[in-house]
Coordinates of C-alpha atoms in Angstrom, one line a residue:
Chain A
M2 CA -17.5 -41.7 9.4
S3 CA -19.3 -38.9 11.1
G4 CA -17.8 -35.5 10.9
I5 CA -16.7 -32.9 13.3
R6 CA -19.0 -30.0 13.8
V7 CA -17.2 -26.7 13.5
G8 CA -18.7 -23.4 14.7
I9 CA -17.8 -20.5 12.5
P10 CA -17.6 -16.9 13.8
S11 CA -19.3 -14.1 11.8
P12 CA -16.1 -12.7 10.3
L13 CA -15.5 -16.0 8.5
Q14 CA -19.1 -16.8 7.5
S15 CA -18.5 -15.1 4.1
Y16 CA -16.5 -18.2 3.4
T17 CA -18.9 -20.8 4.7
G18 CA -22.3 -19.1 4.3
A19 CA -23.2 -20.9 7.6
T20 CA -22.7 -20.6 11.3
E21 CA -21.8 -24.2 11.6
V22 CA -20.2 -26.7 9.1
T23 CA -18.9 -30.2 9.2
A24 CA -15.3 -31.1 8.5
Q25 CA -12.9 -34.0 8.9
G26 CA -9.5 -34.4 10.5
H27 CA -7.6 -36.4 13.0
D28 CA -6.2 -33.3 14.6
L29 CA -6.8 -29.5 14.4
E30 CA -4.3 -29.0 11.6
A31 CA -6.0 -31.6 9.5
L32 CA -9.3 -30.1 10.3
L33 CA -8.2 -26.6 9.1
A34 CA -6.8 -28.2 5.9
D35 CA -10.2 -29.8 5.3
L36 CA -12.0 -26.5 5.9
D37 CA -9.7 -24.8 3.4
R38 CA -10.5 -27.5 0.8
Q39 CA -14.2 -26.9 1.3
F40 CA -13.9 -23.1 1.7
P41 CA -10.8 -21.9 -0.1
G42 CA -8.9 -19.1 1.6
I43 CA -10.4 -19.6 5.1
R44 CA -7.3 -21.2 6.6
F45 CA -4.9 -18.3 5.9
R46 CA -7.2 -15.9 7.6
M47 CA -6.9 -18.0 10.8
L48 CA -3.4 -19.5 10.6
D49 CA -0.3 -17.6 9.4
E50 CA 2.4 -18.9 7.1
Q51 CA 4.5 -20.0 10.1
R52 CA 1.6 -22.2 11.2
C53 CA 0.6 -20.1 14.2
L54 CA -3.0 -19.2 15.0
R55 CA -3.5 -15.5 14.4
R56 CA -3.7 -13.1 17.2
H57 CA -7.4 -12.9 17.7
I58 CA -8.3 -16.4 16.8
R59 CA -9.4 -18.7 19.6
V60 CA -10.2 -22.4 19.2
F61 CA -12.3 -24.5 21.6
V62 CA -12.6 -28.3 21.4
N63 CA -15.6 -29.6 23.2
G64 CA -15.6 -26.4 25.2
R65 CA -11.9 -26.4 26.2
Q66 CA -9.5 -23.9 24.7
T67 CA -6.5 -25.2 22.7
F68 CA -3.6 -23.5 21.0
S69 CA -2.1 -26.7 19.6
L70 CA -2.5 -27.7 16.0
S71 CA -1.8 -31.3 17.0
E72 CA -4.8 -31.4 19.3
A73 CA -6.4 -34.8 18.6
L74 CA -9.9 -34.8 17.3
Q75 CA -12.5 -37.6 17.2
P76 CA -15.6 -37.9 15.0
G77 CA -18.5 -36.3 16.9
D78 CA -16.3 -33.6 18.5
H79 CA -17.4 -30.0 18.4
V80 CA -14.8 -27.4 17.5
A81 CA -15.7 -23.7 18.1
I82 CA -13.7 -21.1 16.3
V83 CA -14.0 -17.8 18.1
Q84 CA -13.0 -14.3 17.1
A85 CA -11.7 -12.3 20.1
L86 CA -13.1 -9.0 18.8
S87 CA -11.6 -5.8 20.0
G88 CA -12.2 -2.2 19.2
G89 CA -10.8 -0.1 16.3
Chain B
M30 CA -15.3 4.3 -19.8
R31 CA -16.3 7.0 -22.2
D32 CA -19.4 9.1 -22.3
Q33 CA -21.7 9.6 -25.3
K34 CA -19.4 12.3 -26.7
G35 CA -16.4 9.9 -26.4
A36 CA -14.8 11.9 -23.6
S37 CA -12.9 9.9 -21.0
S38 CA -13.9 9.6 -17.4
T39 CA -11.6 9.7 -14.4
R40 CA -11.8 7.2 -11.6
L41 CA -10.5 7.6 -8.1
W42 CA -9.9 4.3 -6.2
V43 CA -9.9 5.2 -2.5
A44 CA -8.6 2.8 0.1
T45 CA -9.7 3.5 3.7
R46 CA -9.4 2.1 7.1
K47 CA -12.9 0.7 6.7
G48 CA -13.0 -0.5 3.1
A49 CA -12.5 0.6 -0.5
F50 CA -14.5 3.2 -2.4
L51 CA -14.7 4.3 -6.1
F52 CA -15.4 7.8 -7.3
E53 CA -16.1 8.2 -11.0
S54 CA -16.3 11.6 -12.7
D55 CA -18.0 13.1 -15.7
S56 CA -15.7 14.1 -18.6
A57 CA -15.3 17.6 -17.1
R58 CA -14.3 16.1 -13.7
K59 CA -16.9 18.4 -12.1
S60 CA -19.2 15.9 -10.6
W61 CA -18.4 12.6 -9.0
Q62 CA -20.4 9.5 -8.4
Q63 CA -19.6 7.4 -5.4
K64 CA -19.6 3.6 -5.4
G65 CA -18.9 1.3 -2.5
P66 CA -17.9 0.7 0.1
Y67 CA -16.3 -2.5 -1.1
Y68 CA -15.4 -5.0 1.8
L69 CA -16.7 -2.7 4.5
G70 CA -14.8 -3.3 7.7
H71 CA -11.7 -4.4 6.0
I72 CA -8.6 -2.2 6.3
A73 CA -7.9 -1.4 2.6
H74 CA -4.3 -0.4 2.2
H75 CA -4.1 0.1 -1.5
V76 CA -6.4 -0.2 -4.5
L77 CA -5.1 -0.1 -8.1
Q78 CA -6.5 -0.6 -11.5
D79 CA -4.1 -2.1 -14.1
P80 CA -3.4 0.5 -16.9
R81 CA -2.3 -2.4 -19.1
D82 CA -5.5 -4.3 -18.6
P83 CA -8.3 -2.2 -17.0
R84 CA -10.3 -5.2 -16.3
I85 CA -8.0 -6.0 -13.4
V86 CA -8.4 -4.2 -10.1
L87 CA -6.7 -5.3 -6.9
I88 CA -7.5 -4.4 -3.3
A89 CA -4.9 -5.2 -0.7
A90 CA -6.8 -5.7 2.6
R91 CA -6.9 -7.2 6.0
T92 CA -9.1 -6.8 9.1
G93 CA -8.0 -6.2 12.6
H94 CA -8.8 -9.8 13.5
L95 CA -8.2 -11.9 10.4
G96 CA -5.1 -12.5 8.3
P97 CA -4.2 -10.4 5.3
T98 CA -5.6 -11.1 1.9
M99 CA -6.3 -9.5 -1.5
F100 CA -9.4 -9.1 -3.5
R101 CA -9.4 -9.0 -7.3
S102 CA -11.8 -7.8 -10.0
T103 CA -11.5 -9.1 -13.5
N104 CA -14.3 -6.9 -14.8
G105 CA -13.1 -3.4 -14.1
G106 CA -14.4 -3.3 -10.5
R107 CA -18.0 -4.5 -11.0
T108 CA -17.4 -7.5 -8.8
F109 CA -14.5 -8.7 -6.7
K110 CA -13.4 -12.1 -5.5
E111 CA -10.6 -13.1 -3.0
V112 CA -7.4 -14.2 -4.7
S113 CA -6.2 -17.8 -4.6
R114 CA -2.9 -17.2 -2.8
P115 CA -2.2 -13.8 -1.2
P116 CA 1.4 -12.9 -0.4
A117 CA 3.0 -15.0 2.3
F118 CA 6.6 -15.7 3.4
A119 CA 8.0 -19.2 3.2
T120 CA 7.2 -21.5 6.1
R121 CA 10.3 -22.1 8.3
D122 CA 10.4 -24.7 11.0
D123 CA 13.5 -23.2 12.6
G124 CA 11.7 -20.1 13.9
S125 CA 13.3 -17.7 11.4
G126 CA 10.2 -17.4 9.3
R127 CA 8.4 -14.1 9.0
T128 CA 4.7 -13.4 8.7
V129 CA 3.0 -11.0 6.4
S130 CA 1.0 -8.5 8.4
H131 CA -0.5 -6.9 5.4
T132 CA 0.2 -6.0 1.8
F133 CA 0.9 -2.3 1.7
W134 CA 1.9 -1.4 -1.9
L135 CA 0.7 -2.7 -5.3
M136 CA 2.4 -2.1 -8.6
P137 CA 1.7 -3.5 -12.1
A138 CA 5.0 -4.5 -13.8
H139 CA 6.3 -3.5 -17.1
R140 CA 4.0 -2.9 -20.0
N141 CA 5.6 -5.8 -21.9
E142 CA 5.0 -8.2 -19.0
P143 CA 1.2 -8.4 -19.0
G144 CA -0.3 -10.0 -15.9
V145 CA 2.8 -9.5 -13.9
W146 CA 2.4 -7.5 -10.7
Y147 CA 4.6 -6.7 -7.7
A148 CA 3.5 -6.1 -4.1
G149 CA 5.4 -4.7 -1.1
T150 CA 4.4 -5.9 2.4
S151 CA 4.8 -5.2 6.1
P152 CA 7.1 -6.5 7.4
Q153 CA 9.2 -5.8 4.3
G154 CA 8.9 -8.3 1.5
L155 CA 8.7 -8.1 -2.3
F156 CA 6.2 -10.4 -3.9
R157 CA 5.4 -11.1 -7.5
S158 CA 2.3 -12.4 -9.3
D159 CA 2.5 -13.8 -12.9
D160 CA -1.3 -14.3 -13.1
A161 CA -2.7 -10.8 -12.8
G162 CA -2.7 -10.9 -9.0
D163 CA -4.4 -14.2 -8.4
S164 CA -1.4 -15.9 -6.8
W165 CA 1.8 -14.5 -5.3
S166 CA 5.2 -15.7 -4.4
E167 CA 8.4 -14.3 -3.0
A168 CA 10.3 -12.3 -5.6
S169 CA 13.6 -11.4 -4.0
T170 CA 16.7 -12.8 -2.3
I171 CA 16.7 -9.8 0.0
H172 CA 14.2 -11.7 2.2
D173 CA 17.0 -13.9 3.4
D174 CA 20.0 -11.6 2.9
P175 CA 21.7 -10.9 6.3
D176 CA 22.3 -7.2 5.5
Y177 CA 18.7 -6.7 4.3
R178 CA 17.3 -8.6 7.3
R179 CA 19.2 -6.2 9.5
W180 CA 18.1 -3.1 7.5
F181 CA 14.5 -4.2 7.5
G182 CA 14.6 -3.7 11.3
T183 CA 11.7 -4.9 13.5
A184 CA 8.4 -3.5 14.7
Q185 CA 10.4 -1.1 16.8
D186 CA 12.0 0.4 13.7
G187 CA 9.1 0.7 11.4
T188 CA 6.1 3.0 11.0
P189 CA 3.2 2.9 13.4
N190 CA 1.7 0.3 11.1
G191 CA 4.9 -1.7 10.9
P192 CA 8.0 -1.7 8.7
M193 CA 6.9 -1.3 5.1
L194 CA 8.3 -2.0 1.6
H195 CA 6.8 0.6 -0.7
S196 CA 7.4 2.7 -3.8
I197 CA 8.0 -0.1 -6.2
L198 CA 9.1 1.6 -9.4
I199 CA 9.5 -0.1 -12.8
D200 CA 11.7 1.4 -15.5
P201 CA 9.5 1.7 -18.6
R202 CA 12.6 1.0 -20.8
D203 CA 13.7 -2.1 -18.9
P204 CA 11.5 -4.5 -17.0
K205 CA 14.5 -5.8 -15.1
H206 CA 15.3 -2.3 -13.6
L207 CA 13.4 -1.6 -10.3
Y208 CA 13.6 0.6 -7.3
I209 CA 12.0 0.1 -3.9
G210 CA 11.7 2.2 -0.7
M211 CA 11.9 0.7 2.7
S212 CA 10.5 2.4 5.8
G213 CA 12.9 2.2 7.4
G214 CA 15.8 0.9 5.4
G215 CA 16.4 3.3 2.6
V216 CA 16.1 3.4 -1.2
H217 CA 17.3 0.4 -3.2
E218 CA 17.9 -0.4 -6.9
S219 CA 17.7 -3.7 -8.8
W220 CA 18.8 -4.6 -12.3
D221 CA 17.5 -8.2 -12.2
R222 CA 13.7 -7.9 -11.7
G223 CA 14.1 -7.5 -8.0
R224 CA 16.0 -10.6 -7.3
T225 CA 18.9 -8.6 -5.8
F226 CA 19.1 -4.9 -4.7
K227 CA 21.8 -2.4 -3.8
P228 CA 21.3 0.7 -1.7
L229 CA 21.0 4.1 -3.4
L230 CA 21.6 6.6 -0.6
D231 CA 24.2 9.1 -1.6
G232 CA 23.2 12.6 -0.6
L233 CA 20.3 11.6 1.7
E234 CA 20.4 13.0 5.2
V235 CA 19.4 11.0 8.3
V236 CA 18.4 12.1 11.8
G237 CA 21.3 13.9 13.4
G238 CA 24.0 11.8 15.1
F239 CA 23.4 8.7 13.0
D240 CA 25.5 7.2 10.2
P241 CA 24.1 8.1 6.8
S242 CA 26.0 5.2 5.2
D243 CA 23.9 2.7 7.1
P244 CA 20.6 2.0 5.3
S245 CA 18.9 1.2 8.7
F246 CA 18.8 4.9 9.5
H247 CA 17.1 6.0 6.3
D248 CA 13.4 6.4 5.9
P249 CA 12.1 7.3 2.4
H250 CA 8.4 8.0 2.7
C251 CA 7.5 8.0 -1.0
I252 CA 9.7 7.8 -4.1
Q253 CA 8.4 8.5 -7.6
M254 CA 9.9 8.1 -11.1
C255 CA 9.1 10.8 -13.7
P256 CA 6.8 9.3 -16.4
T257 CA 8.5 11.4 -19.1
N258 CA 12.1 10.8 -17.8
P259 CA 12.7 7.5 -16.0
D260 CA 16.2 8.7 -15.1
R261 CA 14.8 11.3 -12.8
L262 CA 13.5 10.4 -9.3
Y263 CA 11.8 12.5 -6.7
Q264 CA 11.5 11.5 -3.1
Q265 CA 9.6 12.7 0.0
N266 CA 11.8 11.5 2.9
H267 CA 11.6 11.6 6.7
C268 CA 14.5 14.1 6.3
G269 CA 13.2 16.3 3.5
I270 CA 12.4 16.4 -0.2
Y271 CA 15.0 15.1 -2.7
R272 CA 15.6 14.8 -6.5
M273 CA 18.0 12.5 -8.2
D274 CA 19.2 12.3 -11.8
R275 CA 20.2 8.7 -12.1
S276 CA 23.3 9.4 -14.3
E277 CA 24.6 11.5 -11.4
G278 CA 23.5 9.0 -8.8
R279 CA 23.2 11.5 -6.0
W280 CA 20.1 12.8 -4.1
H281 CA 19.8 16.6 -3.8
R282 CA 17.6 18.1 -1.0
I283 CA 15.3 20.3 -3.1
G284 CA 13.1 20.8 0.0
K285 CA 15.5 23.4 1.4
K286 CA 13.7 25.9 -0.8
M287 CA 10.4 25.3 1.0
P288 CA 9.3 28.1 3.4
K289 CA 10.9 27.6 6.8
R290 CA 7.6 27.9 8.7
V291 CA 6.3 24.9 6.7
G292 CA 9.4 22.8 6.3
D293 CA 9.9 19.9 3.9
I294 CA 8.6 16.9 5.9
G295 CA 5.6 15.0 4.7
F296 CA 4.6 11.7 3.2
P297 CA 3.3 11.8 -0.4
I298 CA 4.9 13.2 -3.6
V299 CA 3.2 13.3 -6.9
L300 CA 4.8 13.9 -10.3
S301 CA 3.5 15.4 -13.5
P302 CA 2.6 12.9 -16.3
H303 CA 3.8 15.5 -18.8
N304 CA 7.2 16.9 -17.7
D305 CA 10.0 16.1 -15.3
Q306 CA 10.1 19.5 -13.6
T307 CA 6.7 19.5 -11.9
A308 CA 5.9 17.8 -8.5
W309 CA 3.4 18.2 -5.7
V310 CA 3.9 17.5 -2.0
F311 CA 1.7 17.8 1.0
P312 CA 3.9 19.1 4.0
M313 CA 3.0 18.2 7.5
D314 CA 4.1 19.1 11.0
G315 CA 7.2 17.0 11.6
S316 CA 8.4 18.9 14.7
D317 CA 9.2 17.4 18.2
V318 CA 6.7 14.5 18.6
W319 CA 5.7 14.5 14.9
P320 CA 2.1 15.6 15.2
R321 CA 1.5 14.5 11.6
V322 CA -1.1 17.2 10.9
S323 CA -1.0 20.2 8.6
P324 CA 1.4 22.9 9.9
N325 CA -0.6 25.3 12.1
G326 CA -3.8 23.5 11.1
Q327 CA -3.6 25.2 7.7
P328 CA -3.4 22.6 5.0
A329 CA -1.7 23.3 1.6
V330 CA -0.2 21.5 -1.3
Y331 CA 3.2 22.8 -2.5
C332 CA 4.1 22.6 -6.1
T333 CA 7.3 23.1 -8.0
V334 CA 7.4 23.6 -11.8
D335 CA 11.2 23.9 -12.0
G336 CA 12.5 20.7 -10.4
G337 CA 12.5 22.1 -6.9
R338 CA 14.2 25.4 -7.2
R339 CA 11.0 27.2 -6.1
W340 CA 7.8 26.0 -4.4
I341 CA 4.4 27.5 -4.8
R342 CA 1.8 27.3 -2.1
Q343 CA -1.6 25.9 -3.4
D344 CA -4.4 26.3 -0.8
A345 CA -7.2 28.0 -2.7
G346 CA -10.4 26.3 -1.6
L347 CA -8.8 24.4 1.3
P348 CA -9.7 25.2 4.9
T349 CA -7.8 28.3 6.1
G350 CA -7.5 27.1 9.7
Q351 CA -8.4 24.5 12.4
A352 CA -7.9 21.6 9.9
W353 CA -5.9 19.1 11.8
W354 CA -5.4 16.4 9.3
T355 CA -2.7 15.3 6.9
V356 CA -2.2 13.0 3.8
K357 CA -0.6 9.6 3.9
R358 CA 2.1 8.5 1.5
Q359 CA -0.3 6.7 -1.0
A360 CA -3.2 9.1 -0.5
M361 CA -2.2 11.6 -3.2
S362 CA -2.4 11.0 -6.9
A363 CA -2.4 12.7 -10.4
D364 CA -4.5 11.9 -13.4
T365 CA -3.1 12.0 -16.9
H366 CA -5.3 14.7 -18.4
A367 CA -3.6 17.6 -20.3
K368 CA -4.6 19.9 -17.5
V369 CA -3.5 17.6 -14.7
G370 CA -5.9 16.7 -12.0
I371 CA -4.5 16.3 -8.5
Y372 CA -6.4 14.4 -5.8
F373 CA -5.7 13.7 -2.1
G374 CA -7.5 11.9 0.7
T375 CA -7.1 13.0 4.3
T376 CA -6.6 11.2 7.6
S377 CA -10.0 12.7 8.6
G378 CA -11.8 11.1 5.6
E379 CA -12.1 14.0 3.2
L380 CA -11.4 13.6 -0.5
W381 CA -10.2 16.7 -2.3
G382 CA -9.5 17.3 -6.0
S383 CA -8.2 20.0 -8.3
R384 CA -8.8 20.1 -12.1
D385 CA -6.1 22.6 -12.7
G386 CA -2.9 21.3 -11.3
G387 CA -3.6 22.4 -7.7
A388 CA -4.5 26.0 -8.4
K389 CA -8.0 25.6 -6.9
W390 CA -9.3 22.8 -4.7
S391 CA -12.8 21.4 -4.2
L392 CA -14.2 18.8 -1.9
I393 CA -15.3 15.6 -3.6
A394 CA -16.4 13.7 -0.5
R395 CA -16.3 13.9 3.2
H396 CA -17.2 11.7 6.2
L397 CA -15.3 8.8 4.7
P398 CA -13.1 6.6 7.0
E399 CA -9.4 7.5 7.4
I400 CA -8.0 7.5 3.9
Y401 CA -4.9 5.3 3.2
A402 CA -4.6 5.6 -0.6
V403 CA -6.0 7.4 -3.6
E404 CA -5.3 6.3 -7.1
A405 CA -6.5 8.1 -10.2
F406 CA -7.3 6.2 -13.3
V407 CA -8.3 7.7 -16.6
Q408 CA -10.2 5.6 -19.0

């Protein structure tokens, strides 16, 4: 099974050591769980304990923004995790 | 860490808005060597080295754009690694769940409970670790108590950085006996390791026109327990400086003896490691819109050596004017030397120290980011 390519923003590359990694998951929630298995701790920096994406985290699936953890994913999809950086 | 003559060194762990720093002195506390920054760009709220096991150092951190976390050293600060499970509230599907914005306060537990730590968060939560800070879980029923949920308030009631649980104090005679402060929400005492708490407000004033019997209206800024007398507490509050002898159970506003032109509003309070009569505060301008700077731009520490009957201005070496900064509640600390060293970090990124209990001050570092916490550690 081919994986899903996941783009990693610079603030999270301390976890992955790479700008892009491969993960598995039938939806976004499963994908984040797999990322956390591979890179422990990365999920909580993006998703809070009430399962909400944190304030400055944006996720794009094949170029389209989504806010839903149940967003279905297919092998070969591209998921871009983006940090909406602001000042301070 | 001891030098070749066997004398101890003093460490200052400094938490700033842009990362953590370490300053380490020679045995005379005259020169300081800077290390860091650690986790540059992270907002470090507190850094603490465990006096029971100096190998353990915890950094409570977040960034402006990522969730909160904690970093841990198991080799005295040489290297750090992210903890396995930082403090987080229980997940609730009914919408009642809360989200930790950041861990604000760290406190090692009782000496007879090695590896146990407590943490206070924003919004208010009390967390506990049983593995020297590597994993954390909720420690108190107050998280779901209807009264406490009301007293916690919301973002509208808290500090500019959110409502905070702070000043976790452990009775050295009884690991089950704790105190906490809530900004806002008052002072609270527990006799069961923090599982349950009761308010401890008698004698505290609140802003005029509000009911002092309601914890919601109380805002303790920093509470400290005397190392030599755990039954004596001191407090810097939104409404003045207080002292309590626990057997009496009533707070007394000892800040009324401060000079009127300075007042008794501020954030930090530091106690002597050697007696229960000596305390240091750093007053700020708490008038009208709360400028939160030194009164008249003239910073000074005030010290009492008689339990608050009199206060002595200590400003030798500090700027004499146009110094528009102040000191946050965790940014002032005492070491444990016979001649007590006092240290504070400013909102403008200066680190000051005194080797003689505040009689004379010298600048240790400047041009740091805004300083959130300073913790002295003698080894």
